[in-house]
XYZ file of C-alpha atoms in Angstrom:
601
model
C 0.000 0.000 0.000
C 1.344 3.391 -1.050
C 0.217 6.765 0.282
C -1.353 7.637 -3.064
C -3.554 4.506 -2.826
C -5.179 5.555 0.456
C -7.817 5.083 1.756
C -7.803 1.303 2.092
C -10.616 -0.461 0.215
C -11.012 -2.552 3.368
C -8.926 -1.788 6.486
C -9.602 -5.312 7.783
C -10.907 -6.726 11.052
C -8.516 -5.717 13.864
C -7.379 -7.869 16.754
C -8.593 -5.563 19.515
C -8.167 -7.937 22.461
C -5.276 -5.845 23.816
C -2.883 -3.058 22.843
C 0.111 -5.328 21.999
C -2.109 -7.664 19.968
C -3.447 -4.692 18.036
C 0.100 -3.469 17.303
C 1.100 -6.951 16.152
C -1.994 -7.104 13.906
C -1.025 -3.792 12.320
C 2.520 -5.027 11.752
C 1.309 -8.243 10.075
C -1.066 -6.332 7.826
C 1.801 -4.149 6.609
C 4.297 -6.963 6.193
C 5.134 -5.994 2.608
C 6.018 -2.430 3.557
C 7.919 -3.644 6.620
C 10.063 -6.010 4.522
C 10.865 -3.185 2.088
C 11.857 -0.942 4.967
C 13.964 -3.729 6.466
C 15.774 -4.325 3.166
C 16.598 -0.657 2.643
C 17.528 -0.366 6.319
C 19.997 -3.230 6.020
C 21.578 -1.589 2.979
C 21.829 1.730 4.814
C 23.225 0.381 8.096
C 25.535 -2.083 6.344
C 26.943 0.740 4.241
C 27.469 2.851 7.359
C 29.109 -0.071 9.145
C 31.390 -0.703 6.138
C 32.882 2.796 6.317
C 35.255 1.969 9.230
C 36.553 -1.063 7.335
C 37.245 1.112 4.276
C 39.012 3.693 6.454
C 41.060 0.938 8.091
C 42.102 -0.439 4.703
C 43.092 3.071 3.586
C 45.153 3.740 6.718
C 46.916 0.425 6.422
C 47.606 1.077 2.721
C 49.233 4.390 3.636
C 51.325 2.694 6.328
C 52.362 0.005 3.843
C 52.812 2.579 1.046
C 50.566 0.476 -1.182
C 48.919 2.318 -4.068
C 46.816 -0.681 -4.978
C 45.491 -0.951 -1.425
C 44.706 2.764 -1.373
C 42.824 2.516 -4.685
C 40.889 -0.473 -3.356
C 40.019 1.458 -0.209
C 38.855 4.411 -2.298
C 36.635 2.189 -4.450
C 35.145 0.482 -1.415
C 34.595 3.836 0.255
C 32.767 5.212 -2.799
C 30.628 2.070 -2.995
C 29.748 2.356 0.714
C 28.833 6.028 0.309
C 26.532 5.241 -2.634
C 24.907 2.406 -0.680
C 24.510 4.722 2.303
C 22.861 7.448 0.238
C 20.515 5.106 -1.646
C 19.650 3.065 1.434
C 18.995 6.111 3.611
C 16.799 7.749 0.960
C 14.563 4.753 0.376
C 14.575 3.775 4.044
C 13.144 7.184 4.885
C 10.608 6.879 2.081
C 9.383 3.423 3.089
C 9.435 4.264 6.801
C 7.262 7.350 6.340
C 4.951 5.339 4.082
C 4.587 2.699 6.790
C 3.927 5.397 9.385
C 1.242 7.193 7.388
C -0.476 4.053 6.099
C -0.595 2.536 9.597
C -2.072 5.738 11.023
C -4.554 5.916 8.122
C -5.599 2.298 8.704
C -6.314 3.026 12.376
C -8.270 6.172 11.474
C -10.358 4.227 8.958
C -11.044 1.561 11.571
C -12.103 4.213 14.083
C -14.320 5.966 11.524
C -15.950 2.660 10.590
C -16.518 1.834 14.244
C -18.031 5.282 14.876
C -20.417 4.821 11.963
C -21.221 1.304 13.170
C -21.962 2.316 16.766
C -23.630 5.632 16.012
C -24.896 7.456 19.072
C -23.910 4.493 21.265
C -20.244 5.457 20.908
C -20.384 8.701 22.883
C -22.539 7.016 25.531
C -19.759 4.521 26.236
C -16.657 6.604 25.478
C -16.182 10.326 26.083
C -16.139 12.413 22.898
C -12.808 13.978 23.921
C -11.281 10.511 24.283
C -12.421 9.546 20.778
C -10.884 12.746 19.384
C -7.610 12.079 21.238
C -7.441 8.512 19.905
C -8.146 9.531 16.309
C -5.556 12.339 16.321
C -2.595 12.024 18.698
C -2.808 8.283 19.388
C -2.814 7.211 15.737
C 0.460 9.086 15.198
C 2.126 7.275 18.104
C 0.850 3.926 16.849
C 2.139 4.668 13.350
C 5.503 5.718 14.820
C 6.004 2.354 16.525
C 4.911 0.380 13.451
C 7.408 2.140 11.196
C 10.209 2.186 13.808
C 10.008 -1.585 14.243
C 11.527 -2.373 10.824
C 14.314 0.183 11.287
C 15.094 -1.270 14.708
C 15.229 -4.772 13.224
C 17.651 -3.593 10.533
C 19.825 -1.899 13.175
C 19.796 -5.036 15.349
C 20.790 -7.325 12.461
C 23.559 -4.892 11.492
C 24.975 -4.807 15.020
C 24.973 -8.609 15.234
C 26.702 -8.927 11.868
C 29.321 -6.290 12.750
C 30.067 -7.968 16.095
C 30.432 -11.318 14.350
C 32.652 -9.741 11.700
C 34.884 -8.087 14.314
C 35.296 -11.420 16.110
C 36.578 -12.898 12.875
C 38.561 -9.828 11.768
C 40.272 -9.124 15.099
C 39.273 -11.589 17.841
C 41.064 -9.814 20.706
C 39.219 -6.505 20.269
C 36.135 -8.193 18.795
C 35.450 -9.916 22.107
C 35.458 -6.554 23.906
C 33.022 -5.094 21.375
C 30.789 -8.201 21.277
C 30.447 -8.110 25.058
C 30.181 -4.341 25.408
C 27.531 -3.607 22.773
C 24.791 -5.901 24.232
C 25.550 -4.403 27.636
C 24.976 -0.938 26.177
C 21.698 -2.007 24.584
C 20.379 -3.604 27.779
C 21.635 -0.966 30.206
C 18.505 1.158 29.906
C 16.012 -1.703 30.386
C 15.652 -1.148 34.165
C 14.611 2.461 33.486
C 11.971 1.660 30.859
C 9.120 0.635 33.224
C 9.384 3.917 35.110
C 9.623 5.876 31.853
C 6.584 4.021 30.546
C 4.547 4.778 33.668
C 5.408 8.459 33.433
C 4.474 8.487 29.740
C 1.148 6.814 30.596
C 0.472 9.420 33.278
C 1.241 12.223 30.835
C -1.085 10.756 28.206
C -3.870 10.232 30.738
C -3.683 13.828 31.931
C -3.484 15.092 28.349
C -6.612 13.073 27.492
C -8.516 14.616 30.398
C -7.417 18.095 29.346
C -8.508 17.430 25.757
C -11.861 16.127 26.945
C -12.334 19.186 29.161
C -11.473 21.522 26.272
C -13.854 19.699 23.919
C -16.713 19.861 26.411
C -16.020 23.525 27.144
C -16.053 24.492 23.461
C -19.254 22.506 22.886
C -20.976 24.330 25.760
C -19.431 27.744 25.212
C -22.741 29.407 24.394
C -24.263 28.144 27.644
C -21.158 29.091 29.627
C -21.337 32.654 28.361
C -24.996 32.788 29.227
C -24.356 31.932 32.885
C -21.012 33.746 33.116
C -19.024 30.571 33.671
C -16.140 31.177 31.236
C -13.633 32.053 33.938
C -14.536 29.020 36.025
C -13.906 26.603 33.178
C -10.852 28.581 32.070
C -9.372 28.075 35.528
C -10.170 24.370 35.345
C -8.522 24.026 31.952
C -5.526 26.064 33.111
C -5.131 23.711 36.068
C -5.450 20.639 33.824
C -2.935 22.127 31.385
C -0.429 22.683 34.179
C -0.836 19.064 35.276
C -0.067 17.962 31.722
C 3.014 20.194 31.671
C 4.328 18.822 34.963
C 3.728 15.248 33.805
C 5.494 15.977 30.498
C 8.513 17.437 32.308
C 8.743 14.374 34.589
C 8.508 12.088 31.562
C 11.104 14.121 29.659
C 13.522 13.906 32.589
C 13.429 10.125 32.505
C 13.935 10.010 28.746
C 16.776 12.526 29.102
C 18.421 10.180 31.589
C 18.053 7.290 29.145
C 19.565 9.430 26.369
C 22.467 10.437 28.648
C 23.195 6.784 29.386
C 23.103 6.045 25.658
C 25.805 8.691 25.183
C 27.917 7.910 28.251
C 28.247 4.139 27.928
C 29.331 4.112 24.233
C 31.956 6.698 25.180
C 33.267 4.430 27.928
C 33.322 1.521 25.485
C 35.335 3.592 23.014
C 37.837 4.469 25.741
C 38.173 0.799 26.664
C 38.654 -0.244 23.012
C 41.273 2.425 22.380
C 43.169 1.665 25.612
C 43.201 -2.063 24.984
C 43.869 -1.649 21.255
C 46.873 0.607 21.846
C 48.368 -2.014 24.152
C 47.806 -4.714 21.515
C 49.316 -2.515 18.783
C 52.293 -1.716 21.022
C 52.836 -5.443 21.536
C 52.574 -5.981 17.768
C 49.508 -8.215 18.008
C 47.402 -5.950 15.744
C 48.212 -3.451 13.022
C 47.395 0.240 13.075
C 44.788 -0.280 10.347
C 43.030 -2.955 12.376
C 42.961 -0.689 15.425
C 41.459 2.158 13.362
C 38.895 -0.231 11.874
C 37.741 -1.543 15.256
C 37.671 1.941 16.795
C 35.717 3.366 13.860
C 33.292 0.429 13.944
C 32.468 1.027 17.589
C 32.061 4.743 16.963
C 29.786 4.174 13.974
C 27.710 1.539 15.783
C 26.520 4.173 18.241
C 24.234 5.301 15.380
C 22.255 2.047 15.045
C 22.344 1.758 18.845
C 20.215 4.893 18.983
C 17.387 2.874 17.473
C 17.235 0.794 20.647
C 16.323 3.951 22.538
C 13.865 4.992 19.827
C 12.041 1.648 19.749
C 11.786 1.687 23.541
C 10.364 5.207 23.469
C 8.035 4.417 20.560
C 6.666 1.341 22.324
C 6.261 3.179 25.623
C 4.189 5.884 23.956
C 2.325 3.641 21.506
C 1.339 0.867 23.942
C -1.195 2.976 25.912
C -2.331 4.567 22.645
C -2.889 1.124 21.125
C -4.716 0.040 24.281
C -7.112 2.990 23.996
C -7.620 2.425 20.276
C -8.267 -1.287 20.892
C -10.739 -0.346 23.628
C -12.765 1.741 21.177
C -12.498 -0.812 18.371
C -13.629 -3.633 20.654
C -16.971 -1.946 21.403
C -19.941 -3.787 19.964
C -23.615 -3.078 19.509
C -26.019 -5.354 21.418
C -27.573 -6.471 18.129
C -25.976 -7.873 14.991
C -25.869 -5.056 12.449
C -25.485 -7.551 9.606
C -28.975 -8.856 10.371
C -30.419 -12.314 9.837
C -32.988 -11.302 7.212
C -32.723 -10.199 3.621
C -31.956 -6.545 2.978
C -35.574 -5.588 2.345
C -37.273 -2.385 3.500
C -40.586 -3.264 5.199
C -43.530 -0.930 5.682
C -46.600 -0.868 7.884
C -47.433 -0.079 11.487
C -44.554 0.676 13.870
C -44.939 -1.192 17.161
C -42.774 -1.327 20.293
C -43.600 -4.426 22.384
C -41.817 -3.102 25.480
C -43.995 -0.017 25.900
C -47.010 -0.991 23.816
C -46.526 2.067 21.590
C -48.272 1.700 18.228
C -47.822 4.189 15.383
C -50.273 3.349 12.561
C -48.936 3.553 9.023
C -49.531 6.800 7.165
C -50.529 8.804 10.245
C -48.965 11.415 12.500
C -48.537 10.013 16.012
C -47.385 12.163 18.918
C -45.802 10.552 21.976
C -45.821 12.249 25.370
C -43.360 11.006 27.960
C -42.600 12.785 31.219
C -38.960 11.595 31.287
C -36.796 13.051 28.441
C -34.150 10.326 28.872
C -36.746 7.591 28.519
C -38.107 9.333 25.431
C -34.620 9.496 23.906
C -33.990 5.781 24.481
C -37.399 4.894 23.032
C -36.765 7.064 19.968
C -33.464 5.264 19.424
C -35.137 1.870 19.837
C -37.768 2.763 17.238
C -34.956 3.078 14.686
C -33.810 -0.520 15.242
C -30.406 -1.772 16.473
C -30.389 0.365 19.645
C -27.303 0.807 21.831
C -29.029 -1.099 24.648
C -30.528 -4.557 24.421
C -34.227 -5.368 24.597
C -37.147 -6.562 22.524
C -36.987 -5.529 18.889
C -39.371 -2.950 17.463
C -41.650 -4.298 14.721
C -42.322 -2.531 11.432
C -45.123 -4.205 9.540
C -44.561 -7.241 11.789
C -40.848 -7.463 10.853
C -38.303 -7.093 13.720
C -36.025 -4.184 12.783
C -33.088 -5.686 14.701
C -33.141 -8.677 12.345
C -32.687 -6.460 9.297
C -29.248 -5.235 8.157
C -28.504 -1.898 9.794
C -28.624 -0.055 6.454
C -32.088 -1.444 5.695
C -33.346 -0.548 9.172
C -32.052 3.010 8.790
C -33.696 3.290 5.367
C -37.016 2.091 6.754
C -37.024 4.290 9.860
C -35.177 7.591 10.174
C -34.681 8.924 13.705
C -33.761 12.566 14.288
C -32.125 13.031 17.695
C -33.135 15.722 20.139
C -29.776 17.429 19.534
C -29.010 16.836 15.836
C -25.562 17.733 14.528
C -24.986 20.088 11.596
C -21.698 19.406 9.820
C -19.671 22.317 8.468
C -20.048 23.173 4.788
C -22.564 24.860 2.537
C -26.301 24.552 3.024
C -26.383 22.667 -0.280
C -23.979 20.098 1.173
C -26.037 19.832 4.343
C -29.211 19.045 2.407
C -27.461 16.672 -0.034
C -28.662 13.497 1.690
C -30.057 10.171 0.410
C -33.683 10.906 -0.460
C -36.664 9.554 -2.319
C -36.775 12.631 -4.553
C -40.414 13.298 -3.704
C -39.603 16.278 -1.464
C -37.619 19.196 -2.877
C -35.268 21.222 -0.650
C -37.400 24.341 -0.993
C -40.489 22.420 0.175
C -38.665 21.004 3.201
C -37.210 24.419 4.117
C -40.632 26.022 3.832
C -42.281 23.345 5.967
C -39.580 23.804 8.627
C -40.064 27.592 8.533
C -36.445 28.342 7.563
C -36.970 31.683 5.786
C -35.225 33.691 8.498
C -32.469 31.070 8.716
C -31.724 31.450 5.002
C -31.618 35.226 5.358
C -29.239 34.948 8.323
C -26.922 32.613 6.396
C -26.721 34.985 3.417
C -26.138 37.963 5.684
C -23.329 36.134 7.491
C -21.595 35.067 4.260
C -19.184 37.356 2.450
C -19.540 36.048 -1.095
C -22.780 34.038 -1.175
C -25.930 35.482 -2.682
C -27.699 32.133 -2.963
C -28.606 30.758 0.489
C -27.728 27.265 -0.720
C -24.110 28.398 -1.186
C -23.873 29.991 2.265
C -21.507 28.217 4.627
C -22.511 26.700 7.938
C -19.854 26.759 10.641
C -18.816 23.711 12.645
C -21.875 22.153 14.312
C -23.812 25.277 13.242
C -22.512 27.255 16.216
C -23.115 30.578 14.440
C -26.845 29.809 14.452
C -29.271 29.836 17.345
C -30.653 26.643 18.807
C -33.990 27.131 17.074
C -32.329 27.780 13.714
C -30.228 24.615 14.027
C -33.344 22.629 14.896
C -35.223 23.876 11.859
C -32.363 23.140 9.444
C -32.031 19.642 10.904
C -35.778 19.144 10.527
C -35.616 20.270 6.887
C -32.789 17.788 6.273
C -34.903 14.967 7.739
C -37.948 15.973 5.693
C -35.920 15.915 2.451
C -35.017 12.263 2.963
C -38.744 11.472 2.944
C -38.464 8.102 4.707
C -41.468 5.792 4.997
C -41.283 6.266 8.775
C -39.839 9.391 10.423
C -39.216 9.668 14.168
C -38.615 13.169 15.557
C -37.439 13.711 19.141
C -38.426 17.187 20.403
C -37.956 18.847 16.972
C -39.234 22.285 18.110
C -38.095 22.590 21.724
C -36.059 25.745 20.942
C -38.648 27.434 18.679
C -41.157 30.112 19.662
C -44.843 29.167 19.801
C -46.001 30.961 16.638
C -43.216 29.424 14.516
C -43.915 26.080 16.174
C -47.554 26.207 15.104
C -46.573 26.846 11.475
C -43.998 24.045 11.629
C -46.625 21.643 12.972
C -48.932 22.461 10.081
C -46.114 22.288 7.517
C -44.869 18.901 8.716
C -48.402 17.507 8.752
C -49.029 18.601 5.163
C -45.640 17.508 3.814
C -45.773 14.108 5.537
C -49.351 13.362 4.424
C -49.650 9.605 3.831
C -46.347 8.881 5.575
C -45.789 7.496 9.067
C -44.498 10.167 11.436
C -43.780 9.812 15.157
C -43.063 12.963 17.178
C -41.855 12.905 20.779
C -43.064 16.154 22.286
C -45.009 17.755 25.098
C -45.903 20.857 23.093
C -49.694 21.397 22.896
C -49.252 22.934 19.429
C -47.726 19.767 17.971
C -49.994 17.498 19.972
C -53.083 19.269 18.674
C -52.005 18.611 15.057
C -51.415 14.863 15.620
C -53.847 12.203 14.377
C -53.394 10.368 17.648
C -51.503 10.937 20.879
C -49.916 8.186 22.974
C -49.166 8.943 26.621
C -46.359 6.936 28.264
C -46.164 6.602 32.034
C -43.527 4.512 33.812
C -42.425 3.083 30.473
C -45.865 1.937 29.322
C -48.504 3.349 26.999
C -51.362 4.110 29.382
C -53.576 6.375 27.269
C -54.290 6.864 23.560
C -56.504 9.464 21.947
C -56.737 13.020 20.652
C -54.880 15.767 22.484
C -57.949 17.699 23.660
C -59.642 14.513 24.784
C -56.626 13.419 26.847
C -56.305 16.864 28.420
C -59.890 16.510 29.691
C -59.796 12.851 30.765
C -56.213 12.043 31.839
C -54.853 14.108 34.798
C -51.331 12.696 34.469
C -51.226 13.659 30.812
C -52.531 17.134 31.575
C -49.860 17.562 34.292
C -47.073 16.817 31.792
C -48.473 18.963 28.982
C -49.472 21.986 31.092
C -46.491 21.685 33.526
C -48.857 21.637 36.472
C -47.575 20.810 39.947
C -49.370 18.368 42.221
C -50.894 21.272 44.182
C -52.184 22.881 41.027
C -53.631 19.783 39.403
C -56.644 19.108 41.648
C -58.190 22.522 42.415
C -57.257 24.305 39.222
C -57.596 21.515 36.697
C -60.517 23.079 34.849
C -58.874 26.496 34.867
C -55.634 25.142 33.465
C -57.541 23.214 30.800
C -59.434 26.290 29.684
C -56.185 28.285 29.583
C -54.518 25.696 27.378
C -57.412 25.481 24.958
C -57.724 29.270 24.790
C -53.992 29.618 24.102
C -54.204 27.052 21.320
C -57.033 28.924 19.644
C -55.158 32.238 19.789
C -51.970 30.796 18.295
C -53.897 29.017 15.537
C -55.568 32.277 14.548
C -52.239 34.150 14.415
C -50.471 31.350 12.570
């Protein structure tokens, strides 16, 4: 896989049982790139390691006054330099390719998992943690995957050089063969502590990222209550904790780096001291001494890769663990389904609550608990994040259908829908039946003032469809975001549409027009609206009242207001003290308010 071929047609099924297993799975799936990197790494390190031998041959040729030997040394030196240049160039190319492709594979896996889990993901993992995994963690994972082949090439080179020195000059070769493994293993006792400090740093950085993400998401609310300074102080404190943890981690890695510099220096001193004695006794030549000394000096370069692989693993292991934790999440139902990929139609029925939404009609659902309403709305779409009995559409269990078929059959709009950044045209470019035009959906959702606001806020857009929407629509009010999201849902024109509090941030007069527009546009289609707004309830064909998770009353809105005190308490926001003595007064007030709004609308 080359960078230009990304994204992967299929990133594969990861081994997410643990962080190390996930890293090993990534390595195996990039075996071709790893072998290329290893081959170029061997050429590069072997060429570097051959330079001392060439220098030794040249020095000995000068001592012996041999022109032939000097010419041979020059030829070997030129060949080693060419091998070094070519090997280093392609090693860097293949290593970066391995890094980027590994990171891209992990990002594709995370994106696929996010699409697979849907809203269940952020219920089980914090949004800030997901962002941290898909940005900083994938880079650390890619770093370890690409560093592994370079480390292997360095290790093979060191072994071959030690073996060659034992054959070339046994007396000094023994010193080098014993000293180099000692240098490589000297830092092992420090790695657990360095790893723990790196884990602590990453944990604190993740909490700071999560805090920043949550603060930005709720910035409008924070400004409304004057809480910016409070959260700024919290983030400042979290940032300082990250800084202190990073300094402590850097100190340990600095100590490891210092040892990697000190010990090779001591080995060089030992080789020179012992080599001079051997040369003085006539047991080795000057050229051999120069060769061995230069080999030890040059080998400090591949030795650096021992430190790098230790650092890369220390940073990537917790990152891989977090990535594996996200990738191991599963939905409670099989998204592949056990039925054919057909799209059923008919009545929508939830056996757990007894909720029935007849086909082709507008059904309003009143539930006193917003959380319960949200879970029920999710369950009506099939394949919910929590287990339970499957919702039936036309008698067909939605959980037994493939996820794509279930989503085509029933579209659920969350209470807090997300608007992605881009133009309004991009926002409304969604899979649709083609029966509802964008202008019809925008009109039904009462988006005239939203379109005007988008054009006014754009510098170069005269057509509202070309106006840009900022990230998550933060430049718009809550009501404007709701109406655009509603228009997007109406354009898709699904057979069954489930709306969770679609007008909670809209004023009453606009809400009345929206209720009428949705009713007219969805004529003949099944629509379920979770709401406690009398304006929407009064436009519904039937209203279902849920109490303690069960459908306890069904009928028209005005009928339920008169006959069901619990329903009236939810719709009119009455307290227990107000319900009994003032029930008739509250009822008359509600009906009178409905009549006034209908006349104005």
